[in-house]
DNA sequence: TTCCAGGGTAACG
DNA sequence: CGTTACCATGGA
């Protein structure tokens, strides 16, 4: 059973090779595959796991369903919406490029990587867990921890000798103990933070819908940082990659610091004041500027296997 | 071996 | 309030 769920007319600019460049930045990624320029991942549709293939043909993105529930209108709509959100296809990037022409540190990146869109993390629980896992450890280890988390507590589909994993649900994680998370080398702190988030999401006191309901990203940020384990960096990371606030700005981000350091040609990290001064040219597009600066750093966190 | 890593909390002055 | 110790382990 294989059927096409949707054909998405690609916005301009869009570069599939730039997107794949980002998606393949770690060989240790466990939630999707890239093979022959096609992208494969499992997503949950109406509480059922569905295996999706994304193919770029001419000016369209074709979304195929390879395994899972039969095609209905709502399945097609959900899958179509997921891909649009994941690749940020409904955003007009032309104002971003025009504005970056005035920033010497990012304008070159904008030209070199035209058509790169922020790869999102549409699932709020996944976004929060990934951010918490990534706190204060190098990215290679973060990918290892994520893989252990997913392969220990997630759901797996095996097809044609490959494994396709779904991120664990908040319900599954909320029932765990700190000790169980420590057994996969989470620190006690990370374990407590992730359990807290899982419990809130299971209770319904934390959800993407409730964070977005006011339509005010600043209000969402205030709600997020009230939660233990979520500071300004984590809140802005989630605003950037899940809630899709183009002005989210994780200014404490070490990757951002290192990218700016290289582009300034200095042998120390920029201060927060220096970052604020540079970012004053990015108003409204801080998330995109940050993502493009991350793109300039791939060589520093490539996984060795 | 040393230093740092896509931070955050809690305890201190 | 601003500063500091601590978390804890892998990777380079």
CSV table of C-alpha atoms (C1' of nucleotides) in Angstrom, one decimal:
chain,number,residue,atom,x,y,z
A,1,UNK,CA,0.0,0.0,0.0
A,2,UNK,CA,1.5,3.3,-1.1
A,3,UNK,CA,-0.5,6.4,-2.0
A,4,UNK,CA,0.1,10.0,-2.5
A,5,UNK,CA,-1.2,12.1,0.4
A,6,UNK,CA,-0.6,15.5,-1.1
A,7,UNK,CA,1.3,17.6,-3.7
A,8,UNK,CA,2.6,20.8,-2.3
A,9,UNK,CA,3.4,23.7,-4.6
A,10,UNK,CA,6.8,24.9,-3.5
A,11,UNK,CA,7.2,28.5,-2.4
A,12,UNK,CA,10.0,30.6,-3.8
A,13,UNK,CA,12.7,30.5,-2.6
A,14,UNK,CA,12.9,26.9,-1.5
A,15,UNK,CA,16.0,24.6,-1.7
A,16,UNK,CA,15.5,20.9,-1.1
A,17,UNK,CA,19.3,20.3,-1.1
A,18,UNK,CA,19.7,23.0,1.6
A,19,UNK,CA,16.9,21.3,3.7
A,20,UNK,CA,18.6,17.9,3.2
A,21,UNK,CA,21.9,19.5,4.2
A,22,UNK,CA,20.4,20.4,7.5
A,23,UNK,CA,18.5,17.1,8.0
A,24,UNK,CA,21.7,15.1,7.4
A,25,UNK,CA,23.9,17.1,9.8
A,26,UNK,CA,24.0,14.3,12.3
A,27,UNK,CA,24.5,10.6,11.3
A,28,UNK,CA,23.1,9.8,14.7
A,29,UNK,CA,19.6,11.2,14.0
A,30,UNK,CA,16.9,8.6,14.9
A,31,UNK,CA,13.6,10.2,13.9
A,32,UNK,CA,14.0,10.4,10.1
A,33,UNK,CA,16.0,9.1,7.3
A,34,UNK,CA,17.3,10.7,4.1
A,35,UNK,CA,17.9,8.4,1.2
A,36,UNK,CA,18.4,9.3,-2.4
A,37,UNK,CA,17.2,12.8,-1.7
A,38,UNK,CA,13.9,11.5,-0.2
A,39,UNK,CA,13.0,12.0,3.4
A,40,UNK,CA,11.3,9.3,5.4
A,41,UNK,CA,9.7,9.6,8.9
A,42,UNK,CA,6.9,8.3,11.0
A,43,UNK,CA,4.3,10.7,12.2
A,44,UNK,CA,1.2,10.2,14.3
A,45,UNK,CA,-2.1,10.7,12.5
A,46,UNK,CA,-5.3,10.2,14.4
A,47,UNK,CA,-3.3,8.4,17.1
A,48,UNK,CA,-2.0,5.9,14.5
A,49,UNK,CA,1.7,5.8,13.3
A,50,UNK,CA,2.0,6.5,9.6
A,51,UNK,CA,5.2,6.2,7.5
A,52,UNK,CA,5.7,9.2,5.2
A,53,UNK,CA,8.0,9.7,2.2
A,54,UNK,CA,8.7,13.2,1.0
A,55,UNK,CA,10.0,13.6,-2.5
A,56,UNK,CA,10.9,16.8,-4.4
A,57,UNK,CA,9.9,16.8,-8.1
A,58,UNK,CA,10.3,20.0,-10.1
A,59,UNK,CA,8.4,22.7,-8.3
A,60,UNK,CA,6.4,20.4,-6.1
A,61,UNK,CA,6.9,18.4,-2.9
A,62,UNK,CA,5.2,15.1,-3.1
A,63,UNK,CA,4.1,13.5,0.1
A,64,UNK,CA,3.5,9.7,0.0
A,65,UNK,CA,2.2,7.4,2.7
A,66,UNK,CA,4.0,4.1,2.6
A,67,UNK,CA,2.4,2.3,5.6
A,68,UNK,CA,-0.3,3.0,8.1
A,69,UNK,CA,-3.9,3.9,8.0
A,70,UNK,CA,-5.9,4.0,4.7
A,71,UNK,CA,-6.3,7.3,2.9
A,72,UNK,CA,-9.1,9.5,4.1
A,73,UNK,CA,-9.5,13.2,3.6
A,74,UNK,CA,-8.4,14.0,7.2
A,75,UNK,CA,-5.3,11.8,6.9
A,76,UNK,CA,-4.3,13.7,3.8
A,77,UNK,CA,-4.9,17.1,5.5
A,78,UNK,CA,-3.0,16.1,8.6
A,79,UNK,CA,0.0,14.8,6.7
A,80,UNK,CA,0.0,17.8,4.3
A,81,UNK,CA,-0.1,20.2,7.3
A,82,UNK,CA,2.7,18.4,9.1
A,83,UNK,CA,5.0,18.7,6.1
A,84,UNK,CA,4.1,22.4,5.6
A,85,UNK,CA,4.9,23.0,9.2
A,86,UNK,CA,8.0,20.9,9.4
A,87,UNK,CA,9.6,22.7,6.4
A,88,UNK,CA,8.0,26.1,7.1
A,89,UNK,CA,6.6,26.2,3.6
A,90,UNK,CA,3.9,28.8,4.2
A,91,UNK,CA,6.3,31.6,5.1
A,92,UNK,CA,7.4,34.4,2.7
A,93,UNK,CA,11.2,34.6,3.1
A,94,UNK,CA,11.7,37.5,0.7
A,95,UNK,CA,11.5,40.1,3.5
A,96,UNK,CA,14.1,38.2,5.4
A,97,UNK,CA,16.6,38.2,2.6
A,98,UNK,CA,16.0,41.9,1.8
A,99,UNK,CA,16.5,42.8,5.5
A,100,UNK,CA,19.7,40.7,5.8
A,101,UNK,CA,21.3,42.6,3.0
A,102,UNK,CA,21.9,45.2,5.7
A,103,UNK,CA,23.7,42.8,8.0
A,104,UNK,CA,27.3,42.0,6.9
A,105,UNK,CA,27.5,39.0,9.1
A,106,UNK,CA,24.5,37.2,7.7
A,107,UNK,CA,24.0,38.5,4.1
A,108,UNK,CA,26.6,36.1,2.7
A,109,UNK,CA,25.0,33.2,4.4
A,110,UNK,CA,21.6,34.2,3.0
A,111,UNK,CA,23.0,34.2,-0.5
A,112,UNK,CA,25.0,30.9,0.0
A,113,UNK,CA,22.0,29.1,1.4
A,114,UNK,CA,19.0,30.7,-0.3
A,115,UNK,CA,15.9,28.5,0.1
A,116,UNK,CA,16.9,27.1,3.4
A,117,UNK,CA,13.9,27.2,5.8
A,118,UNK,CA,13.9,26.6,9.5
A,119,UNK,CA,13.4,22.9,9.9
A,120,UNK,CA,10.8,22.7,12.7
A,121,UNK,CA,10.0,20.3,15.5
A,122,UNK,CA,6.2,20.4,15.2
A,123,UNK,CA,5.6,18.2,18.2
A,124,UNK,CA,5.8,20.3,21.4
A,125,UNK,CA,6.8,17.4,23.7
A,126,UNK,CA,9.6,16.5,21.3
A,127,UNK,CA,10.7,20.1,21.0
A,128,UNK,CA,10.9,20.6,24.7
A,129,UNK,CA,12.6,17.2,25.4
A,130,UNK,CA,15.2,17.9,22.6
A,131,UNK,CA,15.9,21.3,24.0
A,132,UNK,CA,16.3,20.0,27.6
A,133,UNK,CA,18.4,17.1,26.4
A,134,UNK,CA,20.6,19.6,24.6
A,135,UNK,CA,21.2,21.9,27.6
A,136,UNK,CA,24.9,22.2,28.4
A,137,UNK,CA,26.2,19.2,26.6
A,138,UNK,CA,27.7,18.9,23.1
A,139,UNK,CA,25.4,18.1,20.3
A,140,UNK,CA,26.9,14.8,19.4
A,141,UNK,CA,26.2,13.5,22.9
A,142,UNK,CA,22.7,15.1,22.7
A,143,UNK,CA,21.9,13.1,19.7
A,144,UNK,CA,23.1,9.9,21.5
A,145,UNK,CA,20.8,10.7,24.5
A,146,UNK,CA,17.9,11.4,22.2
A,147,UNK,CA,18.5,8.1,20.4
A,148,UNK,CA,18.5,6.2,23.7
A,149,UNK,CA,15.4,8.0,24.8
A,150,UNK,CA,13.5,7.2,21.6
A,151,UNK,CA,14.7,3.6,21.3
A,152,UNK,CA,14.0,2.8,24.9
A,153,UNK,CA,10.6,4.5,25.3
A,154,UNK,CA,9.3,5.2,21.8
A,155,UNK,CA,7.3,3.2,19.3
A,156,UNK,CA,8.9,1.4,16.3
A,157,UNK,CA,7.8,0.3,12.9
A,158,UNK,CA,10.0,-2.2,11.1
A,159,UNK,CA,9.7,-2.2,7.3
A,160,UNK,CA,12.1,-3.5,4.6
A,161,UNK,CA,14.7,-4.2,7.2
A,162,UNK,CA,14.7,-0.6,8.5
A,163,UNK,CA,13.4,0.8,11.8
A,164,UNK,CA,11.2,3.9,11.9
A,165,UNK,CA,10.7,5.4,15.3
A,166,UNK,CA,8.1,7.6,16.8
A,167,UNK,CA,9.0,10.0,19.6
A,168,UNK,CA,7.7,8.7,23.0
A,169,UNK,CA,4.4,10.1,24.2
A,170,UNK,CA,4.1,12.4,27.3
A,171,UNK,CA,1.9,9.7,28.8
A,172,UNK,CA,4.6,7.1,28.5
A,173,UNK,CA,7.3,9.3,30.0
A,174,UNK,CA,5.1,10.8,32.8
A,175,UNK,CA,4.9,7.3,34.3
A,176,UNK,CA,8.7,6.9,34.5
A,177,UNK,CA,10.9,7.6,37.4
A,178,UNK,CA,14.1,9.6,37.6
A,179,UNK,CA,16.0,6.4,38.0
A,180,UNK,CA,14.7,5.0,34.7
A,181,UNK,CA,15.9,8.1,32.9
A,182,UNK,CA,19.2,8.1,34.7
A,183,UNK,CA,19.7,4.6,33.4
A,184,UNK,CA,20.1,6.0,29.9
A,185,UNK,CA,22.5,8.6,31.2
A,186,UNK,CA,20.2,11.5,31.6
A,187,UNK,CA,21.4,13.6,34.6
A,188,UNK,CA,19.1,13.8,37.6
A,189,UNK,CA,18.2,17.4,36.6
A,190,UNK,CA,17.4,16.5,32.9
A,191,UNK,CA,15.3,13.7,34.2
A,192,UNK,CA,13.3,15.9,36.6
A,193,UNK,CA,12.8,18.5,33.9
A,194,UNK,CA,11.6,16.0,31.3
A,195,UNK,CA,9.2,14.3,33.8
A,196,UNK,CA,7.8,17.7,34.8
A,197,UNK,CA,7.1,18.6,31.2
A,198,UNK,CA,5.5,15.2,30.5
A,199,UNK,CA,3.3,15.4,33.5
A,200,UNK,CA,2.1,18.9,32.6
A,201,UNK,CA,1.3,17.8,29.0
A,202,UNK,CA,-0.5,14.7,30.3
A,203,UNK,CA,-2.6,16.7,32.6
A,204,UNK,CA,-3.4,19.1,29.8
A,205,UNK,CA,-1.9,22.2,31.6
A,206,UNK,CA,0.7,22.5,28.9
A,207,UNK,CA,0.0,22.2,25.2
A,208,UNK,CA,0.8,23.8,21.9
A,209,UNK,CA,-2.7,25.0,21.6
A,210,UNK,CA,-2.8,26.7,25.0
A,211,UNK,CA,0.6,28.4,24.4
A,212,UNK,CA,-0.6,29.7,21.0
A,213,UNK,CA,-4.1,30.7,22.1
A,214,UNK,CA,-3.4,34.3,22.7
A,215,UNK,CA,-1.4,34.6,19.5
A,216,UNK,CA,1.2,36.4,21.6
A,217,UNK,CA,4.6,34.8,21.4
A,218,UNK,CA,5.9,36.9,24.4
A,219,UNK,CA,3.0,35.5,26.5
A,220,UNK,CA,4.0,32.0,25.4
A,221,UNK,CA,7.6,32.7,26.4
A,222,UNK,CA,6.4,33.9,29.9
A,223,UNK,CA,4.3,30.8,30.3
A,224,UNK,CA,7.2,28.5,29.3
A,225,UNK,CA,9.9,30.0,31.6
A,226,UNK,CA,7.6,29.5,34.6
A,227,UNK,CA,8.2,25.8,34.2
A,228,UNK,CA,11.2,24.4,36.1
A,229,UNK,CA,14.0,23.5,33.7
A,230,UNK,CA,12.9,25.9,31.0
A,231,UNK,CA,14.9,29.1,31.0
A,232,UNK,CA,15.2,31.8,28.3
A,233,UNK,CA,17.3,29.7,25.9
A,234,UNK,CA,14.9,26.7,26.0
A,235,UNK,CA,11.8,28.9,25.7
A,236,UNK,CA,13.2,30.7,22.7
A,237,UNK,CA,14.5,27.5,21.1
A,238,UNK,CA,10.9,26.1,21.4
A,239,UNK,CA,9.4,29.3,20.1
A,240,UNK,CA,11.7,29.2,17.2
A,241,UNK,CA,11.4,25.5,16.2
A,242,UNK,CA,7.9,24.5,17.3
A,243,UNK,CA,5.7,27.6,17.8
A,244,UNK,CA,7.3,29.2,14.7
A,245,UNK,CA,8.0,32.6,16.0
A,246,UNK,CA,10.4,34.1,13.4
A,247,UNK,CA,11.6,36.7,16.0
A,248,UNK,CA,12.4,34.1,18.7
A,249,UNK,CA,16.0,34.6,19.7
A,250,UNK,CA,18.0,32.1,21.8
A,251,UNK,CA,20.7,34.6,22.5
A,252,UNK,CA,22.4,32.4,25.1
A,253,UNK,CA,23.0,29.8,22.4
A,254,UNK,CA,26.7,28.6,22.3
A,255,UNK,CA,26.3,27.6,18.7
A,256,UNK,CA,25.2,31.2,17.9
A,257,UNK,CA,28.1,32.5,19.9
A,258,UNK,CA,30.7,30.4,18.0
A,259,UNK,CA,29.2,31.3,14.6
A,260,UNK,CA,29.3,35.0,15.4
A,261,UNK,CA,32.8,34.6,16.8
A,262,UNK,CA,34.0,33.1,13.5
A,263,UNK,CA,32.2,35.7,11.3
A,264,UNK,CA,33.7,38.5,13.4
A,265,UNK,CA,37.1,36.9,13.1
A,266,UNK,CA,37.8,37.3,16.8
A,267,UNK,CA,39.4,34.8,19.2
A,268,UNK,CA,36.8,35.1,21.9
A,269,UNK,CA,33.1,34.7,22.1
A,270,UNK,CA,31.0,37.9,21.6
A,271,UNK,CA,29.4,39.4,24.7
A,272,UNK,CA,25.7,39.6,25.1
A,273,UNK,CA,25.8,43.3,24.4
A,274,UNK,CA,27.7,42.7,21.2
A,275,UNK,CA,25.2,40.1,20.1
A,276,UNK,CA,22.3,42.5,20.9
A,277,UNK,CA,24.0,45.2,18.8
A,278,UNK,CA,24.5,42.8,15.8
A,279,UNK,CA,21.0,41.4,16.2
A,280,UNK,CA,19.5,44.9,16.0
A,281,UNK,CA,19.6,44.4,12.3
A,282,UNK,CA,17.6,41.2,12.5
A,283,UNK,CA,14.4,42.6,14.1
A,284,UNK,CA,11.6,40.3,13.3
A,285,UNK,CA,13.8,37.6,11.8
A,286,UNK,CA,16.1,36.7,14.7
A,287,UNK,CA,15.2,33.0,14.5
A,288,UNK,CA,16.1,32.8,10.8
A,289,UNK,CA,19.3,34.7,11.3
A,290,UNK,CA,20.2,32.3,14.1
A,291,UNK,CA,19.4,29.3,12.0
A,292,UNK,CA,21.5,30.5,9.1
A,293,UNK,CA,24.4,31.1,11.5
A,294,UNK,CA,24.0,27.5,12.8
A,295,UNK,CA,24.2,26.4,9.2
A,296,UNK,CA,27.7,28.0,9.0
A,297,UNK,CA,28.9,25.7,11.8
A,298,UNK,CA,28.1,22.3,10.5
A,299,UNK,CA,31.8,21.2,10.5
A,300,UNK,CA,32.1,21.7,14.2
A,301,UNK,CA,29.4,19.2,15.3
A,302,UNK,CA,29.4,16.4,12.7
A,303,UNK,CA,29.1,13.0,14.4
A,304,UNK,CA,32.0,10.7,13.8
A,305,UNK,CA,30.1,7.6,12.9
B,1,DT,C1',44.6,15.7,30.5
B,2,DT,C1',42.1,19.6,29.9
B,3,DC,C1',38.5,22.2,28.3
B,4,DC,C1',34.2,22.9,26.6
B,5,DA,C1',29.4,21.7,25.4
B,6,DG,C1',22.9,24.5,21.1
B,7,DG,C1',21.8,26.0,30.1
B,8,DG,C1',19.3,26.2,34.4
B,9,DT,C1',18.6,26.2,39.3
B,10,DA,C1',19.5,27.3,43.9
B,11,DA,C1',22.3,29.3,47.2
B,12,DC,C1',24.7,33.1,48.4
B,13,DG,C1',26.0,38.2,49.3
C,1,DC,C1',19.4,42.5,42.3
C,2,DG,C1',24.3,40.1,40.3
C,3,DT,C1',27.4,36.3,41.0
C,4,DT,C1',28.8,31.5,41.8
C,5,DA,C1',28.8,26.5,42.5
C,6,DC,C1',26.9,22.7,40.7
C,7,DC,C1',25.1,19.3,37.6
C,8,DA,C1',27.7,15.1,35.1
C,9,DT,C1',29.3,13.0,30.9
C,10,DG,C1',31.1,12.7,26.2
C,11,DG,C1',33.9,14.6,22.6
C,12,DA,C1',37.9,16.9,20.7
